[in-house]
């Protein structure tokens, strides 16, 4: 029996949409496939999985409890409300910045206005807040999506956010990472690194949850 059997696992997945006005938002290219595959794989090992999903149109994996959210602030609140849990896996592509205000009406072009400046403010870091929480999960697993210097940035996030593991993927090149059905992850801990894939996101997710299960007592 897997060490994940009966454990409470919370997975975040998908993008967040940060509204600018009633018809426009800032978003990103996350499809949710990676996080949904992780939720399915953990459920397959007998975990009780809660999936906090950004705005995606994917079907809910069998046996998974799903909470749908839109913005980074909503995802923050939804994830915090799931604590305590045994394992948190942050696969969502959460916006780092959100508009300082949401315009109540559709923004209109102004005569003579050649451009538009949006004021953005930082969002709260869900992953770092989970890792610093008084009821911290036994394992906090982050992701790092990078276009360059993958290991350096991933290791910096591992340390800064006080994570147990971080799964890094290169994005924006050769079609892997965002949106595609395949991925390659390099999972870093304080000591070493393990490469998972290239393989389907389902297979990579299975390998990742096996690796996580092996770290549970
Ligand atoms: O959804 P897919 O199309 O299948 O694509 C998968 C993926 C590329 C989105 C996924 O594999 C991935 O890399 N997810 C993390 C994307 C990301 O936002 O990475 P980051 O390096 O910007 O963030 C680092 C970590 O902090 C992530 O675990 C993120 O969830 C977390 N974070 C970031 C900002 C914030 N405000 N709160 C957070 O929790």
mmCIF file of C-alpha atoms and ligand atoms in Angstrom:
data_model
loop_
_atom_site.group_PDB
_atom_site.id
_atom_site.type_symbol
_atom_site.label_atom_id
_atom_site.label_comp_id
_atom_site.label_asym_id
_atom_site.label_seq_id
_atom_site.Cartn_x
_atom_site.Cartn_y
_atom_site.Cartn_z
ATOM 1 C CA UNK A 1 0.000 0.000 0.000
ATOM 2 C CA UNK A 2 1.254 3.485 -0.837
ATOM 3 C CA UNK A 3 2.199 5.883 1.953
ATOM 4 C CA UNK A 4 -0.262 8.308 0.308
ATOM 5 C CA UNK A 5 -3.237 6.036 1.036
ATOM 6 C CA UNK A 6 -5.698 7.841 3.299
ATOM 7 C CA UNK A 7 -3.618 11.058 3.337
ATOM 8 C CA UNK A 8 -5.172 14.449 2.655
ATOM 9 C CA UNK A 9 -3.552 15.934 -0.431
ATOM 10 C CA UNK A 10 -4.323 19.404 -1.800
ATOM 11 C CA UNK A 11 -3.318 20.212 -5.379
ATOM 12 C CA UNK A 12 -3.593 23.580 -7.130
ATOM 13 C CA UNK A 13 -3.901 23.620 -10.914
ATOM 14 C CA UNK A 14 -4.472 25.869 -13.874
ATOM 15 C CA UNK A 15 -4.051 29.592 -14.392
ATOM 16 C CA UNK A 16 -5.529 32.473 -12.477
ATOM 17 C CA UNK A 17 -7.397 35.280 -14.218
ATOM 18 C CA UNK A 18 -6.947 38.763 -12.820
ATOM 19 C CA UNK A 19 -9.808 40.996 -13.882
ATOM 20 C CA UNK A 20 -9.082 44.425 -15.341
ATOM 21 C CA UNK A 21 -12.702 45.376 -16.056
ATOM 22 C CA UNK A 22 -15.929 43.404 -16.619
ATOM 23 C CA UNK A 23 -14.689 42.064 -19.972
ATOM 24 C CA UNK A 24 -10.873 41.853 -19.734
ATOM 25 C CA UNK A 25 -8.371 40.018 -17.587
ATOM 26 C CA UNK A 26 -4.679 39.164 -17.243
ATOM 27 C CA UNK A 27 -4.090 35.424 -17.591
ATOM 28 C CA UNK A 28 -1.479 32.879 -18.633
ATOM 29 C CA UNK A 29 -1.129 29.756 -20.756
ATOM 30 C CA UNK A 30 -1.670 27.099 -18.092
ATOM 31 C CA UNK A 31 -4.237 24.502 -19.209
ATOM 32 C CA UNK A 32 -4.478 22.741 -15.853
ATOM 33 C CA UNK A 33 -3.390 19.409 -17.383
ATOM 34 C CA UNK A 34 -0.347 18.953 -15.120
ATOM 35 C CA UNK A 35 -2.201 19.652 -11.880
ATOM 36 C CA UNK A 36 -5.232 17.575 -12.863
ATOM 37 C CA UNK A 37 -2.926 14.645 -13.736
ATOM 38 C CA UNK A 38 -1.290 14.942 -10.300
ATOM 39 C CA UNK A 39 -4.693 14.955 -8.596
ATOM 40 C CA UNK A 40 -5.688 11.828 -10.533
ATOM 41 C CA UNK A 41 -2.406 10.062 -9.760
ATOM 42 C CA UNK A 42 -2.621 10.820 -6.020
ATOM 43 C CA UNK A 43 -6.230 9.596 -5.943
ATOM 44 C CA UNK A 44 -5.041 6.416 -7.660
ATOM 45 C CA UNK A 45 -2.718 5.815 -4.700
ATOM 46 C CA UNK A 46 -5.628 6.118 -2.278
ATOM 47 C CA UNK A 47 -5.176 9.742 -1.184
ATOM 48 C CA UNK A 48 -8.139 12.017 -0.388
ATOM 49 C CA UNK A 49 -7.499 14.733 -2.909
ATOM 50 C CA UNK A 50 -8.837 18.280 -3.030
ATOM 51 C CA UNK A 51 -8.116 20.049 -6.309
ATOM 52 C CA UNK A 52 -8.225 23.848 -6.266
ATOM 53 C CA UNK A 53 -8.621 24.695 -9.927
ATOM 54 C CA UNK A 54 -8.263 27.962 -11.759
ATOM 55 C CA UNK A 55 -10.482 28.665 -14.775
ATOM 56 C CA UNK A 56 -10.057 25.584 -17.005
ATOM 57 C CA UNK A 57 -12.538 23.387 -18.838
ATOM 58 C CA UNK A 58 -11.079 19.992 -17.849
ATOM 59 C CA UNK A 59 -13.245 17.220 -16.393
ATOM 60 C CA UNK A 60 -12.755 16.483 -12.703
ATOM 61 C CA UNK A 61 -10.751 13.271 -12.152
ATOM 62 C CA UNK A 62 -12.843 10.506 -10.546
ATOM 63 C CA UNK A 63 -12.844 10.618 -6.767
ATOM 64 C CA UNK A 64 -11.379 14.137 -6.541
ATOM 65 C CA UNK A 65 -13.094 16.975 -4.630
ATOM 66 C CA UNK A 66 -12.822 20.086 -6.794
ATOM 67 C CA UNK A 67 -13.014 23.748 -5.812
ATOM 68 C CA UNK A 68 -13.172 26.184 -8.735
ATOM 69 C CA UNK A 69 -11.662 29.644 -8.395
ATOM 70 C CA UNK A 70 -10.790 32.476 -10.774
ATOM 71 C CA UNK A 71 -8.272 34.867 -9.265
ATOM 72 C CA UNK A 72 -5.062 34.487 -7.258
ATOM 73 C CA UNK A 73 -6.825 35.965 -4.209
ATOM 74 C CA UNK A 74 -9.645 33.415 -4.496
ATOM 75 C CA UNK A 75 -7.128 30.593 -4.927
ATOM 76 C CA UNK A 76 -5.259 31.802 -1.842
ATOM 77 C CA UNK A 77 -8.436 31.762 0.265
ATOM 78 C CA UNK A 78 -9.569 28.384 -1.084
ATOM 79 C CA UNK A 79 -6.198 26.712 -0.449
ATOM 80 C CA UNK A 80 -5.895 28.150 3.069
ATOM 81 C CA UNK A 81 -9.386 26.853 3.881
ATOM 82 C CA UNK A 82 -8.255 23.289 3.050
ATOM 83 C CA UNK A 83 -5.579 23.268 5.782
ATOM 84 C CA UNK A 84 -4.593 21.173 7.619
ATOM 85 C CA UNK A 85 -3.593 18.576 5.046
ATOM 86 C CA UNK A 86 -0.697 16.134 4.727
ATOM 87 C CA UNK A 87 0.679 17.251 1.364
ATOM 88 C CA UNK A 88 0.300 20.457 -0.643
ATOM 89 C CA UNK A 89 1.331 20.454 -4.305
ATOM 90 C CA UNK A 90 1.286 23.861 -5.998
ATOM 91 C CA UNK A 91 1.042 23.150 -9.730
ATOM 92 C CA UNK A 92 -1.055 26.229 -10.530
ATOM 93 C CA UNK A 93 0.372 29.119 -12.510
ATOM 94 C CA UNK A 94 -0.678 31.824 -10.069
ATOM 95 C CA UNK A 95 -0.442 35.452 -11.159
ATOM 96 C CA UNK A 96 2.353 37.323 -9.406
ATOM 97 C CA UNK A 97 0.626 40.662 -10.077
ATOM 98 C CA UNK A 98 -2.994 41.772 -10.233
ATOM 99 C CA UNK A 99 -4.584 45.096 -11.186
ATOM 100 C CA UNK A 100 -4.680 47.495 -8.220
ATOM 101 C CA UNK A 101 -8.354 48.138 -8.962
ATOM 102 C CA UNK A 102 -10.982 46.482 -11.152
ATOM 103 C CA UNK A 103 -12.779 49.074 -13.275
ATOM 104 C CA UNK A 104 -16.543 48.813 -12.675
ATOM 105 C CA UNK A 105 -17.279 49.462 -16.368
ATOM 106 C CA UNK A 106 -15.519 48.493 -19.572
ATOM 107 C CA UNK A 107 -12.484 50.702 -20.096
ATOM 108 C CA UNK A 108 -12.997 52.958 -23.103
ATOM 109 C CA UNK A 109 -10.403 54.375 -25.430
ATOM 110 C CA UNK A 110 -9.902 58.058 -24.766
ATOM 111 C CA UNK A 111 -9.461 60.486 -27.680
ATOM 112 C CA UNK A 112 -5.792 61.384 -28.051
ATOM 113 C CA UNK A 113 -4.675 58.661 -25.626
ATOM 114 C CA UNK A 114 -1.837 56.745 -27.288
ATOM 115 C CA UNK A 115 -1.440 54.136 -24.543
ATOM 116 C CA UNK A 116 -2.826 52.846 -21.295
ATOM 117 C CA UNK A 117 -0.896 52.231 -18.081
ATOM 118 C CA UNK A 118 -2.249 49.642 -15.663
ATOM 119 C CA UNK A 119 -1.162 49.753 -12.041
ATOM 120 C CA UNK A 120 -0.424 46.236 -10.798
ATOM 121 C CA UNK A 121 0.146 45.070 -7.233
ATOM 122 C CA UNK A 122 1.729 41.860 -5.959
ATOM 123 C CA UNK A 123 -0.523 38.912 -5.157
ATOM 124 C CA UNK A 124 -0.071 36.923 -1.965
ATOM 125 C CA UNK A 125 2.201 33.909 -2.384
ATOM 126 C CA UNK A 126 0.020 30.861 -1.694
ATOM 127 C CA UNK A 127 2.893 28.383 -1.654
ATOM 128 C CA UNK A 128 5.028 30.410 0.743
ATOM 129 C CA UNK A 129 2.025 31.027 3.015
ATOM 130 C CA UNK A 130 1.220 27.277 3.116
ATOM 131 C CA UNK A 131 4.847 26.478 3.971
ATOM 132 C CA UNK A 132 4.884 29.111 6.751
ATOM 133 C CA UNK A 133 1.456 28.160 8.135
ATOM 134 C CA UNK A 134 1.203 27.070 11.794
ATOM 135 C CA UNK A 135 -0.546 23.936 10.502
ATOM 136 C CA UNK A 136 2.037 23.337 7.801
ATOM 137 C CA UNK A 137 1.518 20.173 5.736
ATOM 138 C CA UNK A 138 4.147 17.466 6.232
ATOM 139 C CA UNK A 139 5.270 18.009 2.672
ATOM 140 C CA UNK A 140 5.021 21.223 0.681
ATOM 141 C CA UNK A 141 5.843 20.741 -2.995
ATOM 142 C CA UNK A 142 6.195 23.709 -5.319
ATOM 143 C CA UNK A 143 6.640 24.054 -9.044
ATOM 144 C CA UNK A 144 8.952 26.359 -10.954
ATOM 145 C CA UNK A 145 8.165 27.355 -14.528
ATOM 146 C CA UNK A 146 11.228 28.929 -16.089
ATOM 147 C CA UNK A 147 12.399 29.935 -19.534
ATOM 148 C CA UNK A 148 16.113 29.954 -18.567
ATOM 149 C CA UNK A 149 18.477 29.125 -15.692
ATOM 150 C CA UNK A 150 15.960 26.522 -14.537
ATOM 151 C CA UNK A 151 18.031 24.936 -11.767
ATOM 152 C CA UNK A 152 19.235 28.223 -10.262
ATOM 153 C CA UNK A 153 15.743 29.757 -10.148
ATOM 154 C CA UNK A 154 14.160 26.530 -8.886
ATOM 155 C CA UNK A 155 16.705 26.141 -6.099
ATOM 156 C CA UNK A 156 16.231 29.787 -5.117
ATOM 157 C CA UNK A 157 12.446 29.204 -4.822
ATOM 158 C CA UNK A 158 13.000 25.969 -2.876
ATOM 159 C CA UNK A 159 15.005 27.890 -0.278
ATOM 160 C CA UNK A 160 13.072 31.192 -0.242
ATOM 161 C CA UNK A 161 9.650 29.556 0.078
ATOM 162 C CA UNK A 162 10.932 26.887 2.539
ATOM 163 C CA UNK A 163 9.713 23.951 0.454
ATOM 164 C CA UNK A 164 10.469 20.249 0.779
ATOM 165 C CA UNK A 165 10.575 19.678 -2.978
ATOM 166 C CA UNK A 166 10.288 21.767 -6.117
ATOM 167 C CA UNK A 167 9.391 20.393 -9.552
ATOM 168 C CA UNK A 168 10.949 22.531 -12.246
ATOM 169 C CA UNK A 169 9.933 22.647 -15.878
ATOM 170 C CA UNK A 170 11.233 24.623 -18.778
ATOM 171 C CA UNK A 171 8.421 26.553 -20.436
ATOM 172 C CA UNK A 172 8.067 28.548 -23.614
ATOM 173 C CA UNK A 173 10.477 26.346 -25.570
ATOM 174 C CA UNK A 174 9.921 23.219 -27.702
ATOM 175 C CA UNK A 175 6.241 23.085 -26.742
ATOM 176 C CA UNK A 176 6.699 21.422 -23.342
ATOM 177 C CA UNK A 177 5.394 22.715 -20.023
ATOM 178 C CA UNK A 178 2.313 24.830 -20.634
ATOM 179 C CA UNK A 179 -0.655 23.407 -22.587
ATOM 180 C CA UNK A 180 1.033 20.327 -24.071
ATOM 181 C CA UNK A 181 0.182 16.728 -23.150
ATOM 182 C CA UNK A 182 3.827 15.894 -22.309
ATOM 183 C CA UNK A 183 6.305 17.294 -19.843
ATOM 184 C CA UNK A 184 9.708 16.867 -18.257
ATOM 185 C CA UNK A 185 10.172 17.736 -14.589
ATOM 186 C CA UNK A 186 13.383 17.997 -12.621
ATOM 187 C CA UNK A 187 12.544 17.610 -8.949
ATOM 188 C CA UNK A 188 14.975 19.295 -6.570
ATOM 189 C CA UNK A 189 15.335 18.877 -2.827
ATOM 190 C CA UNK A 190 18.029 20.272 -0.568
ATOM 191 C CA UNK A 191 20.436 17.493 -1.602
ATOM 192 C CA UNK A 192 19.843 16.404 -5.165
ATOM 193 C CA UNK A 193 17.732 16.220 -8.287
ATOM 194 C CA UNK A 194 15.564 13.610 -10.011
ATOM 195 C CA UNK A 195 14.442 13.901 -13.630
ATOM 196 C CA UNK A 196 10.938 12.675 -14.492
ATOM 197 C CA UNK A 197 10.164 12.235 -18.189
ATOM 198 C CA UNK A 198 10.003 13.309 -20.916
ATOM 199 C CA UNK A 199 6.665 11.514 -20.827
ATOM 200 C CA UNK A 200 2.953 12.187 -20.846
ATOM 201 C CA UNK A 201 1.765 14.441 -18.030
ATOM 202 C CA UNK A 202 -0.128 11.412 -16.661
ATOM 203 C CA UNK A 203 3.101 9.381 -16.457
ATOM 204 C CA UNK A 204 5.141 12.272 -15.057
ATOM 205 C CA UNK A 205 2.422 12.855 -12.438
ATOM 206 C CA UNK A 206 2.504 9.174 -11.426
ATOM 207 C CA UNK A 207 6.285 9.354 -10.976
ATOM 208 C CA UNK A 208 5.989 12.593 -8.992
ATOM 209 C CA UNK A 209 3.400 11.246 -6.553
ATOM 210 C CA UNK A 210 5.482 8.055 -6.090
ATOM 211 C CA UNK A 211 8.451 10.256 -5.219
ATOM 212 C CA UNK A 212 6.318 12.257 -2.775
ATOM 213 C CA UNK A 213 4.862 9.101 -1.199
ATOM 214 C CA UNK A 214 8.375 7.759 -0.622
ATOM 215 C CA UNK A 215 9.083 10.801 1.583
ATOM 216 C CA UNK A 216 6.125 10.271 3.871
ATOM 217 C CA UNK A 217 6.635 8.284 7.040
HETATM 218 O O1 LIG B 1 -1.264 23.671 -16.665
HETATM 219 P P1 LIG B 1 -0.417 23.083 -17.767
HETATM 220 O O2 LIG B 1 -0.738 23.665 -19.126
HETATM 221 O O3 LIG B 1 -0.437 21.569 -17.769
HETATM 222 O O4 LIG B 1 1.091 23.533 -17.498
HETATM 223 C C1 LIG B 1 1.775 23.053 -16.377
HETATM 224 C C2 LIG B 1 2.583 24.166 -15.700
HETATM 225 C C3 LIG B 1 3.694 24.622 -16.633
HETATM 226 C C4 LIG B 1 1.658 25.360 -15.346
HETATM 227 C C5 LIG B 1 3.138 23.538 -14.377
HETATM 228 O O5 LIG B 1 3.950 22.444 -14.674
HETATM 229 C C6 LIG B 1 3.933 24.570 -13.584
HETATM 230 O O6 LIG B 1 5.095 24.815 -13.799
HETATM 231 N N1 LIG B 1 3.239 25.220 -12.608
HETATM 232 C C7 LIG B 1 3.796 26.368 -11.847
HETATM 233 C C8 LIG B 1 3.737 27.604 -12.704
HETATM 234 C C9 LIG B 1 4.265 28.827 -11.964
HETATM 235 O O7 LIG B 1 3.501 29.736 -11.710
HETATM 236 O O8 LIG B 1 5.515 28.780 -11.607
HETATM 237 P P2 LIG B 1 6.299 29.980 -10.847
HETATM 238 O O9 LIG B 1 7.733 29.597 -10.992
HETATM 239 O O10 LIG B 1 5.859 31.327 -11.372
HETATM 240 O O11 LIG B 1 5.794 29.854 -9.358
HETATM 241 C C10 LIG B 1 6.505 29.103 -8.392
HETATM 242 C C11 LIG B 1 5.559 28.429 -7.433
HETATM 243 O O12 LIG B 1 4.907 29.411 -6.616
HETATM 244 C C12 LIG B 1 4.459 27.583 -8.066
HETATM 245 O O13 LIG B 1 4.291 26.402 -7.286
HETATM 246 C C13 LIG B 1 3.217 28.481 -7.954
HETATM 247 O O14 LIG B 1 2.013 27.699 -7.836
HETATM 248 C C14 LIG B 1 3.517 29.222 -6.655
HETATM 249 N N2 LIG B 1 2.896 30.559 -6.518
HETATM 250 C C15 LIG B 1 3.277 31.586 -7.323
HETATM 251 C C16 LIG B 1 2.732 32.854 -7.130
HETATM 252 C C17 LIG B 1 1.756 33.035 -6.109
HETATM 253 N N3 LIG B 1 1.185 34.220 -5.915
HETATM 254 N N4 LIG B 1 1.400 32.001 -5.340
HETATM 255 C C18 LIG B 1 1.942 30.764 -5.522
HETATM 256 O O15 LIG B 1 1.591 29.818 -4.804
#
